[in-house]
Coordinates of N, CA and C in Angstrom, one line a residue:
X1 N -121.6 -4.8 51.4 CA -121.6 -4.0 52.6 C -121.2 -4.9 53.8
X2 N -120.9 -4.2 54.9 CA -120.5 -5.0 56.1 C -121.6 -5.8 56.6
X3 N -122.9 -5.3 56.5 CA -124.0 -6.1 57.0 C -124.2 -7.4 56.2
X4 N -124.1 -7.3 54.9 CA -124.3 -8.5 54.1 C -123.1 -9.5 54.3
X5 N -122.0 -8.9 54.5 CA -120.8 -9.7 54.8 C -120.9 -10.5 56.1
X6 N -121.5 -9.8 57.1 CA -121.8 -10.4 58.4 C -122.8 -11.6 58.3
X7 N -123.8 -11.3 57.5 CA -124.9 -12.3 57.2 C -124.3 -13.5 56.6
X8 N -123.5 -13.3 55.6 CA -122.8 -14.4 54.8 C -121.9 -15.2 55.8
X9 N -121.2 -14.5 56.6 CA -120.4 -15.2 57.6 C -121.2 -16.1 58.5
X10 N -122.3 -15.5 59.0 CA -123.2 -16.2 59.9 C -123.8 -17.5 59.2
X11 N -124.2 -17.3 58.0 CA -124.8 -18.5 57.3 C -123.7 -19.6 57.1
X12 N -122.5 -19.1 56.8 CA -121.4 -20.1 56.6 C -121.1 -20.8 57.9
X13 N -121.1 -20.1 59.0 CA -120.8 -20.7 60.3 C -121.9 -21.8 60.7
X14 N -123.2 -21.4 60.4 CA -124.3 -22.3 60.7 C -124.2 -23.6 59.8
X15 N -123.8 -23.3 58.6 CA -123.7 -24.5 57.6 C -122.6 -25.4 58.1
X16 N -121.5 -24.8 58.5 CA -120.3 -25.6 59.0 C -120.7 -26.4 60.3
X17 N -121.5 -25.7 61.1 CA -121.9 -26.4 62.4 C -122.8 -27.6 62.1
X18 N -123.7 -27.5 61.2 CA -124.6 -28.6 60.9 C -123.9 -29.7 60.1
X19 N -122.8 -29.3 59.4 CA -122.0 -30.3 58.7 C -121.3 -31.1 59.7
X20 N -120.7 -30.5 60.7 CA -120.0 -31.2 61.8 C -121.0 -32.0 62.6
X21 N -122.2 -31.5 62.8 CA -123.3 -32.3 63.5 C -123.6 -33.6 62.8
X22 N -123.8 -33.5 61.5 CA -124.2 -34.6 60.6 C -123.1 -35.7 60.6
X23 N -121.8 -35.3 60.7 CA -120.8 -36.3 60.7 C -120.9 -37.1 62.0
X24 N -121.2 -36.4 63.1 CA -121.3 -37.1 64.4 C -122.6 -38.0 64.4
X25 N -123.7 -37.5 63.8 CA -124.9 -38.3 63.8 C -124.6 -39.6 63.0
X26 N -123.9 -39.5 61.9 CA -123.6 -40.7 61.1 C -122.7 -41.7 61.8
X27 N -121.7 -41.2 62.4 CA -120.7 -42.1 63.1 C -121.3 -42.8 64.3
X28 N -122.3 -42.1 65.0 CA -123.0 -42.7 66.1 C -123.8 -43.9 65.6
X29 N -124.4 -43.7 64.5 CA -125.2 -44.8 63.9 C -124.3 -46.0 63.6
X30 N -123.1 -45.7 63.1 CA -122.2 -46.8 62.8 C -121.8 -47.5 64.0
X31 N -121.6 -46.8 65.1 CA -121.2 -47.4 66.4 C -122.4 -48.4 66.8
X32 N -123.6 -47.9 66.7 CA -124.7 -48.7 67.1 C -124.8 -50.0 66.3
X33 N -124.5 -49.9 65.0 CA -124.6 -51.1 64.1 C -123.5 -52.1 64.5
X34 N -122.3 -51.6 64.8 CA -121.2 -52.5 65.2 C -121.5 -53.2 66.5
X35 N -122.0 -52.4 67.5 CA -122.3 -53.0 68.8 C -123.4 -54.0 68.7
X36 N -124.5 -53.7 67.9 CA -125.6 -54.7 67.7 C -125.0 -56.0 67.1
X37 N -124.2 -55.9 66.1 CA -123.6 -57.1 65.5 C -122.7 -57.8 66.5
X38 N -121.9 -57.1 67.3 CA -121.0 -57.8 68.2 C -121.9 -58.5 69.3
X39 N -122.9 -57.9 69.8 CA -123.8 -58.5 70.8 C -124.4 -59.8 70.2
X40 N -124.8 -59.7 69.0 CA -125.4 -60.9 68.3 C -124.3 -62.0 68.2
X41 N -123.2 -61.6 67.7 CA -122.1 -62.6 67.5 C -121.7 -63.2 68.8
X42 N -121.6 -62.5 69.9 CA -121.2 -63.0 71.2 C -122.3 -64.0 71.7
X43 N -123.5 -63.6 71.4 CA -124.6 -64.5 71.8 C -124.5 -65.9 71.1
X44 N -124.2 -65.8 69.8 CA -124.0 -67.1 69.1 C -122.8 -67.9 69.6
X45 N -121.8 -67.2 70.0 CA -120.6 -67.9 70.6 C -121.0 -68.5 71.9
X46 N -121.8 -67.8 72.7 CA -122.2 -68.4 74.0 C -123.0 -69.6 73.8
X47 N -123.9 -69.6 72.8 CA -124.8 -70.7 72.6 C -124.1 -71.9 71.9
X48 N -123.0 -71.5 71.2 CA -122.2 -72.5 70.5 C -122.9 -72.9 69.2
X49 N -123.9 -72.1 68.8 CA -124.6 -72.4 67.5 C -125.4 -71.2 67.1
X50 N -125.8 -71.2 65.9 CA -126.5 -70.1 65.3 C -127.9 -70.2 65.9
X51 N -128.5 -69.2 66.5 CA -129.8 -69.3 67.1 C -130.9 -69.4 66.1
X52 N -131.9 -70.2 66.5 CA -133.1 -70.3 65.6 C -133.8 -69.0 65.4
X53 N -134.5 -68.8 64.3 CA -135.1 -67.5 64.0 C -136.1 -67.1 65.1
X54 N -136.7 -68.1 65.8 CA -137.7 -67.8 66.8 C -137.2 -67.8 68.2
X55 N -135.8 -68.0 68.3 CA -135.3 -68.1 69.7 C -135.3 -66.7 70.4
X56 N -135.3 -66.8 71.7 CA -135.4 -65.6 72.6 C -134.1 -64.8 72.3
X57 N -133.0 -65.4 72.1 CA -131.7 -64.7 72.0 C -131.8 -63.8 70.8
X58 N -132.3 -64.3 69.6 CA -132.3 -63.5 68.4 C -133.4 -62.4 68.6
X59 N -134.5 -62.8 69.1 CA -135.6 -61.9 69.3 C -135.2 -60.7 70.2
X60 N -134.4 -61.1 71.2 CA -133.9 -60.1 72.1 C -133.0 -59.1 71.4
X61 N -132.1 -59.6 70.6 CA -131.1 -58.8 69.9 C -131.7 -57.9 68.9
X62 N -132.7 -58.3 68.2 CA -133.4 -57.5 67.2 C -133.8 -56.2 67.8
X63 N -134.1 -56.2 69.1 CA -134.4 -54.9 69.8 C -133.3 -54.5 70.7
X64 N -132.1 -55.1 70.5 CA -130.9 -54.9 71.3 C -131.3 -55.1 72.8
X65 N -132.0 -56.2 73.0 CA -132.4 -56.5 74.4 C -131.4 -57.2 75.2
X66 N -130.3 -57.7 74.5 CA -129.3 -58.4 75.3 C -128.3 -57.5 75.9
X67 N -128.5 -56.2 75.6 CA -127.5 -55.2 76.1 C -127.6 -55.1 77.6
X68 N -126.6 -54.4 78.1 CA -126.4 -54.0 79.5 C -126.0 -55.2 80.4
X69 N -124.7 -55.2 80.6 CA -124.2 -56.1 81.7 C -124.2 -57.5 81.5
X70 N -124.6 -58.0 80.3 CA -124.6 -59.5 80.0 C -123.4 -59.9 79.1
X71 N -122.7 -58.9 78.5 CA -121.7 -59.2 77.6 C -120.4 -59.7 78.2
X72 N -120.4 -59.7 79.6 CA -119.2 -60.1 80.2 C -119.3 -61.6 80.8
X73 N -120.4 -62.3 80.3 CA -120.6 -63.6 80.8 C -120.3 -64.7 79.8
X74 N -119.2 -64.5 79.0 CA -118.9 -65.5 78.0 C -118.5 -66.8 78.7
X75 N -118.9 -67.9 78.1 CA -118.6 -69.2 78.6 C -117.1 -69.5 78.5
X76 N -116.6 -70.2 79.4 CA -115.1 -70.5 79.4 C -114.7 -71.3 78.2
X77 N -115.6 -72.0 77.6 CA -115.2 -72.9 76.5 C -115.3 -72.1 75.2
X78 N -115.8 -70.8 75.2 CA -115.9 -70.0 74.0 C -114.5 -69.8 73.4
X79 N -114.4 -70.0 72.1 CA -113.1 -69.7 71.5 C -112.6 -68.3 71.8
X80 N -111.4 -68.2 72.1 CA -110.9 -66.8 72.3 C -111.4 -66.2 73.6
X81 N -111.9 -67.0 74.5 CA -112.6 -66.5 75.7 C -111.7 -65.6 76.5
X82 N -110.4 -66.0 76.7 CA -109.5 -65.2 77.5 C -109.2 -63.9 76.8
X83 N -109.0 -63.9 75.5 CA -108.7 -62.7 74.7 C -109.9 -61.7 74.8
X84 N -111.1 -62.3 74.7 CA -112.3 -61.4 74.8 C -112.5 -60.8 76.2
X85 N -112.3 -61.7 77.2 CA -112.4 -61.2 78.5 C -111.4 -60.1 78.9
X86 N -110.3 -60.0 78.2 CA -109.3 -59.0 78.4 C -109.5 -57.8 77.6
X87 N -110.5 -57.8 76.7 CA -110.8 -56.6 75.9 C -111.5 -55.6 76.8
X88 N -111.0 -54.4 76.9 CA -111.6 -53.3 77.8 C -113.0 -53.0 77.4
X89 N -113.4 -53.2 76.1 CA -114.8 -52.8 75.7 C -115.8 -53.7 76.4
X90 N -115.4 -55.0 76.7 CA -116.4 -55.9 77.2 C -116.8 -55.5 78.7
X91 N -115.9 -54.8 79.3 CA -116.2 -54.4 80.7 C -117.0 -53.1 80.8
X92 N -117.2 -52.5 79.6 CA -118.0 -51.2 79.5 C -119.5 -51.5 79.2
X93 N -120.3 -50.6 79.7 CA -121.7 -50.7 79.4 C -122.0 -50.7 77.9
X94 N -122.6 -51.8 77.5 CA -122.9 -52.0 76.0 C -121.7 -51.7 75.2
X95 N -120.5 -52.2 75.6 CA -119.3 -52.1 74.8 C -118.9 -50.7 74.6
X96 N -119.2 -49.8 75.5 CA -118.9 -48.4 75.4 C -119.9 -47.5 74.8
X97 N -121.0 -48.1 74.4 CA -122.1 -47.3 73.8 C -123.1 -46.8 74.9
X98 N -123.0 -47.4 76.1 CA -123.9 -47.0 77.2 C -125.3 -47.3 76.9
X99 N -126.2 -46.7 77.8 CA -127.6 -46.9 77.6 C -128.3 -45.8 76.9
X100 N -127.7 -44.6 77.1 CA -128.4 -43.4 76.6 C -128.7 -43.3 75.1
X101 N -127.8 -43.7 74.3 CA -128.0 -43.5 72.9 C -128.1 -44.8 72.1
X102 N -128.3 -46.0 72.8 CA -128.2 -47.2 72.0 C -129.5 -47.5 71.2
X103 N -130.6 -46.9 71.6 CA -131.9 -47.2 70.9 C -132.4 -46.0 70.1
X104 N -131.7 -44.9 70.1 CA -132.2 -43.7 69.4 C -131.1 -43.0 68.7
X105 N -131.5 -42.0 67.9 CA -130.5 -41.2 67.1 C -130.2 -40.0 68.0
X106 N -129.1 -39.3 67.7 CA -128.8 -38.1 68.4 C -129.8 -37.0 68.1
X107 N -130.2 -36.8 66.9 CA -131.2 -35.7 66.7 C -132.5 -36.0 67.5
X108 N -133.0 -37.2 67.6 CA -134.2 -37.5 68.3 C -134.0 -37.2 69.8
X109 N -132.8 -37.6 70.3 CA -132.5 -37.4 71.7 C -132.4 -35.9 72.0
X110 N -131.9 -35.1 71.0 CA -131.8 -33.7 71.2 C -133.2 -33.0 71.2
X111 N -134.1 -33.6 70.4 CA -135.5 -33.0 70.4 C -136.1 -33.2 71.8
X112 N -135.8 -34.4 72.4 CA -136.4 -34.7 73.7 C -135.8 -33.7 74.8
X113 N -134.5 -33.5 74.7 CA -133.9 -32.6 75.6 C -134.3 -31.2 75.4
X114 N -134.6 -30.8 74.2 CA -135.1 -29.4 73.9 C -136.4 -29.2 74.6
X115 N -137.3 -30.2 74.6 CA -138.6 -30.1 75.2 C -138.4 -29.9 76.7
X116 N -137.5 -30.6 77.3 CA -137.2 -30.5 78.8 C -136.6 -29.1 79.1
X117 N -135.8 -28.6 78.2 CA -135.2 -27.3 78.4 C -136.1 -26.1 78.2
X118 N -137.2 -26.3 77.5 CA -138.1 -25.2 77.0 C -138.4 -24.2 78.1
X119 N -138.8 -24.7 79.3 CA -139.2 -23.8 80.4 C -138.0 -22.9 80.9
X120 N -136.8 -23.3 80.5 CA -135.6 -22.6 81.1 C -135.0 -21.5 80.1
X121 N -135.5 -21.6 78.9 CA -134.9 -20.6 77.9 C -136.0 -19.9 77.2
X122 N -135.8 -18.6 76.9 CA -136.8 -17.8 76.2 C -136.9 -18.2 74.7
X123 N -138.0 -17.8 74.1 CA -138.3 -18.2 72.7 C -137.2 -17.6 71.8
X124 N -136.7 -16.4 72.1 CA -135.6 -15.8 71.2 C -134.4 -16.7 71.2
X125 N -134.0 -17.3 72.3 CA -132.9 -18.1 72.4 C -133.1 -19.5 71.7
X126 N -134.3 -20.0 71.9 CA -134.7 -21.3 71.3 C -134.9 -21.3 69.8
X127 N -135.3 -20.1 69.3 CA -135.6 -20.1 67.8 C -134.4 -19.8 67.0
X128 N -133.2 -19.6 67.6 CA -132.0 -19.5 66.8 C -131.7 -20.7 65.9
X129 N -131.2 -20.5 64.7 CA -130.9 -21.6 63.8 C -129.9 -22.6 64.4
X130 N -129.0 -22.2 65.2 CA -128.0 -23.1 65.8 C -128.4 -23.8 67.1
X131 N -129.6 -23.4 67.6 CA -130.0 -24.0 68.9 C -130.0 -25.5 69.0
X132 N -130.7 -26.1 68.0 CA -130.8 -27.6 68.0 C -129.4 -28.2 68.0
X133 N -128.5 -27.7 67.2 CA -127.1 -28.2 67.1 C -126.4 -28.1 68.4
X134 N -126.6 -26.9 69.0 CA -125.9 -26.7 70.3 C -126.4 -27.8 71.3
X135 N -127.7 -28.0 71.4 CA -128.2 -29.0 72.3 C -127.7 -30.4 71.9
X136 N -127.7 -30.7 70.6 CA -127.2 -32.0 70.1 C -125.8 -32.3 70.4
X137 N -125.0 -31.2 70.5 CA -123.5 -31.4 70.8 C -123.3 -31.9 72.2
X138 N -124.2 -31.5 73.1 CA -124.1 -32.0 74.5 C -124.7 -33.4 74.5
X139 N -125.7 -33.7 73.8 CA -126.3 -35.0 73.7 C -125.3 -36.0 73.2
X140 N -124.5 -35.6 72.2 CA -123.4 -36.4 71.6 C -122.5 -36.9 72.7
X141 N -122.2 -36.1 73.6 CA -121.3 -36.5 74.7 C -122.0 -37.3 75.7
X142 N -123.3 -37.2 75.9 CA -124.0 -38.1 76.8 C -123.9 -39.5 76.2
X143 N -123.9 -39.7 74.9 CA -123.8 -41.0 74.3 C -122.4 -41.6 74.5
X144 N -121.5 -40.7 74.9 CA -120.1 -41.2 75.1 C -119.7 -41.4 76.5
X145 N -120.6 -41.2 77.4 CA -120.3 -41.3 78.8 C -119.7 -42.7 79.3
X146 N -120.1 -43.7 78.6 CA -119.6 -45.1 79.0 C -118.2 -45.3 78.4
X147 N -117.8 -44.5 77.4 CA -116.5 -44.8 76.7 C -115.5 -43.7 77.0
X148 N -115.9 -42.5 76.8 CA -114.9 -41.4 77.0 C -114.3 -41.3 78.4
X149 N -113.1 -40.8 78.5 CA -112.5 -40.6 79.8 C -113.1 -39.4 80.5
X150 N -113.0 -39.4 81.8 CA -113.5 -38.2 82.6 C -112.9 -36.9 82.1
X151 N -111.6 -37.0 81.7 CA -111.0 -35.8 81.3 C -111.6 -35.3 79.9
X152 N -111.9 -36.2 79.1 CA -112.5 -35.9 77.8 C -113.9 -35.3 78.0
X153 N -114.6 -35.9 78.9 CA -116.0 -35.4 79.2 C -115.9 -34.0 79.8
X154 N -115.0 -33.7 80.7 CA -114.8 -32.4 81.3 C -114.4 -31.4 80.2
X155 N -113.5 -31.8 79.3 CA -113.0 -30.9 78.3 C -114.2 -30.5 77.4
X156 N -115.1 -31.4 77.1 CA -116.2 -31.1 76.2 C -117.2 -30.1 76.9
X157 N -117.4 -30.2 78.2 CA -118.2 -29.2 78.9 C -117.7 -27.8 78.8
X158 N -116.3 -27.7 78.7 CA -115.7 -26.4 78.7 C -115.5 -25.9 77.3
X159 N -115.8 -26.7 76.3 CA -115.6 -26.3 74.9 C -116.3 -25.0 74.6
X160 N -115.7 -24.0 74.0 CA -116.3 -22.7 73.8 C -117.4 -22.6 72.7
X161 N -117.5 -23.7 71.9 CA -118.6 -23.7 70.9 C -119.1 -25.1 70.6
X162 N -120.3 -25.2 70.0 CA -120.9 -26.5 69.7 C -120.0 -27.1 68.6
X163 N -119.5 -26.3 67.6 CA -118.7 -26.9 66.5 C -117.5 -27.6 67.1
X164 N -116.8 -27.0 68.0 CA -115.7 -27.6 68.6 C -116.0 -28.8 69.4
X165 N -117.2 -28.8 70.1 CA -117.6 -29.9 70.8 C -117.9 -31.1 69.9
X166 N -118.6 -30.8 68.8 CA -118.8 -31.9 67.8 C -117.5 -32.5 67.2
X167 N -116.5 -31.6 67.0 CA -115.2 -32.1 66.5 C -114.6 -33.1 67.5
X168 N -114.7 -32.7 68.8 CA -114.2 -33.6 69.9 C -114.9 -34.9 69.9
X169 N -116.3 -34.8 69.8 CA -117.1 -36.0 69.9 C -116.8 -36.9 68.7
X170 N -116.6 -36.3 67.5 CA -116.3 -37.1 66.3 C -115.0 -37.9 66.5
X171 N -114.0 -37.2 67.0 CA -112.7 -37.9 67.2 C -112.8 -39.1 68.2
X172 N -113.5 -38.9 69.3 CA -113.6 -40.0 70.2 C -114.5 -41.1 69.7
X173 N -115.6 -40.8 69.0 CA -116.4 -41.8 68.3 C -115.6 -42.6 67.3
X174 N -114.8 -41.9 66.5 CA -114.0 -42.5 65.5 C -113.0 -43.5 66.1
X175 N -112.4 -43.2 67.3 CA -111.6 -44.1 68.0 C -112.3 -45.3 68.5
X176 N -113.5 -45.0 69.0 CA -114.4 -46.1 69.5 C -114.8 -47.0 68.4
X177 N -115.2 -46.4 67.2 CA -115.6 -47.2 66.1 C -114.5 -48.1 65.6
X178 N -113.3 -47.6 65.6 CA -112.1 -48.4 65.2 C -111.9 -49.6 66.1
X179 N -112.0 -49.4 67.4 CA -111.8 -50.4 68.4 C -112.9 -51.5 68.2
X180 N -114.2 -51.0 68.0 CA -115.3 -52.0 67.8 C -115.0 -52.8 66.5
X181 N -114.6 -52.1 65.4 CA -114.3 -52.8 64.2 C -113.2 -53.8 64.3
X182 N -112.2 -53.5 65.0 CA -111.1 -54.5 65.2 C -111.6 -55.7 66.0
X183 N -112.6 -55.5 66.9 CA -113.1 -56.6 67.7 C -114.0 -57.5 66.8
X184 N -114.7 -56.8 65.8 CA -115.5 -57.7 64.9 C -114.6 -58.7 64.2
X185 N -113.4 -58.4 63.9 CA -112.5 -59.3 63.2 C -112.3 -60.5 64.2
X186 N -112.0 -60.3 65.4 CA -111.8 -61.4 66.4 C -113.1 -62.2 66.5
X187 N -114.2 -61.6 66.7 CA -115.5 -62.3 66.8 C -115.8 -63.1 65.5
X188 N -115.5 -62.5 64.4 CA -115.8 -63.2 63.1 C -114.9 -64.5 63.0
X189 N -113.6 -64.3 63.4 CA -112.7 -65.5 63.4 C -113.2 -66.6 64.3
X190 N -113.6 -66.2 65.5 CA -114.1 -67.2 66.5 C -115.4 -67.8 66.0
X191 N -116.3 -67.1 65.4 CA -117.5 -67.7 64.8 C -117.2 -68.7 63.8
X192 N -116.2 -68.3 62.9 CA -115.8 -69.2 61.8 C -115.2 -70.5 62.4
X193 N -114.4 -70.4 63.5 CA -113.9 -71.6 64.2 C -115.0 -72.5 64.7
X194 N -116.1 -71.9 65.0 CA -117.3 -72.7 65.6 C -118.2 -73.1 64.4
X195 N -117.8 -72.8 63.2 CA -118.7 -73.1 62.1 C -119.9 -72.2 62.0
X196 N -119.9 -71.0 62.6 CA -121.0 -70.1 62.6 C -120.9 -69.1 61.5
X197 N -122.0 -68.6 61.1 CA -122.1 -67.5 60.1 C -121.9 -66.2 60.8
X198 N -121.4 -65.2 60.1 CA -121.3 -63.8 60.6 C -121.5 -62.8 59.6
X199 N -121.8 -63.2 58.3 CA -121.9 -62.3 57.2 C -123.1 -61.3 57.4
X200 N -124.1 -61.7 58.3 CA -125.2 -60.8 58.5 C -125.1 -59.9 59.7
X201 N -123.9 -59.8 60.3 CA -123.7 -59.1 61.5 C -123.3 -57.7 61.3
X202 N -122.4 -57.4 60.3 CA -121.9 -56.1 60.2 C -121.6 -55.7 58.7

């Protein structure tokens, strides 16, 4: 019947929406891992040695405490100093990851935003199966504010659906992940030149 056909179509759309959401959730975690490793690697290059297990640097980085505004202070004697200083990512907040999503997952951030939005939306709207994904699609772009261009951010706000917004977020995150990954090669080479280890970073 047309009713059962509509229901099947709706179930399929929701399934596709959450599949798109999960792809974004996973790639965001990959970005976090790469940024944490890069921050640790850069800290080792700054110190010119592998930090002791009890050092403040390592303890800081375990909680990603070295983040925000310090990754542009590489010492002039650091191998590849000029090359690193010219990397656009080093001028971005947390290498393009920003502050918003660096210590949390997108689903957890979406839950927090849903609580703040609760007074503004009726229960019927909030209880829809797609509601959390819709909120998460906006959260995904909040985690991209330090990296995405203003045009990309504006385009996301105008996207007609959460699924399309997730698709856009994934493409931008994939680009960011690739740039981060390419930089890990540079940092790994520079660590090797210093006799430092990097196998535990990424």
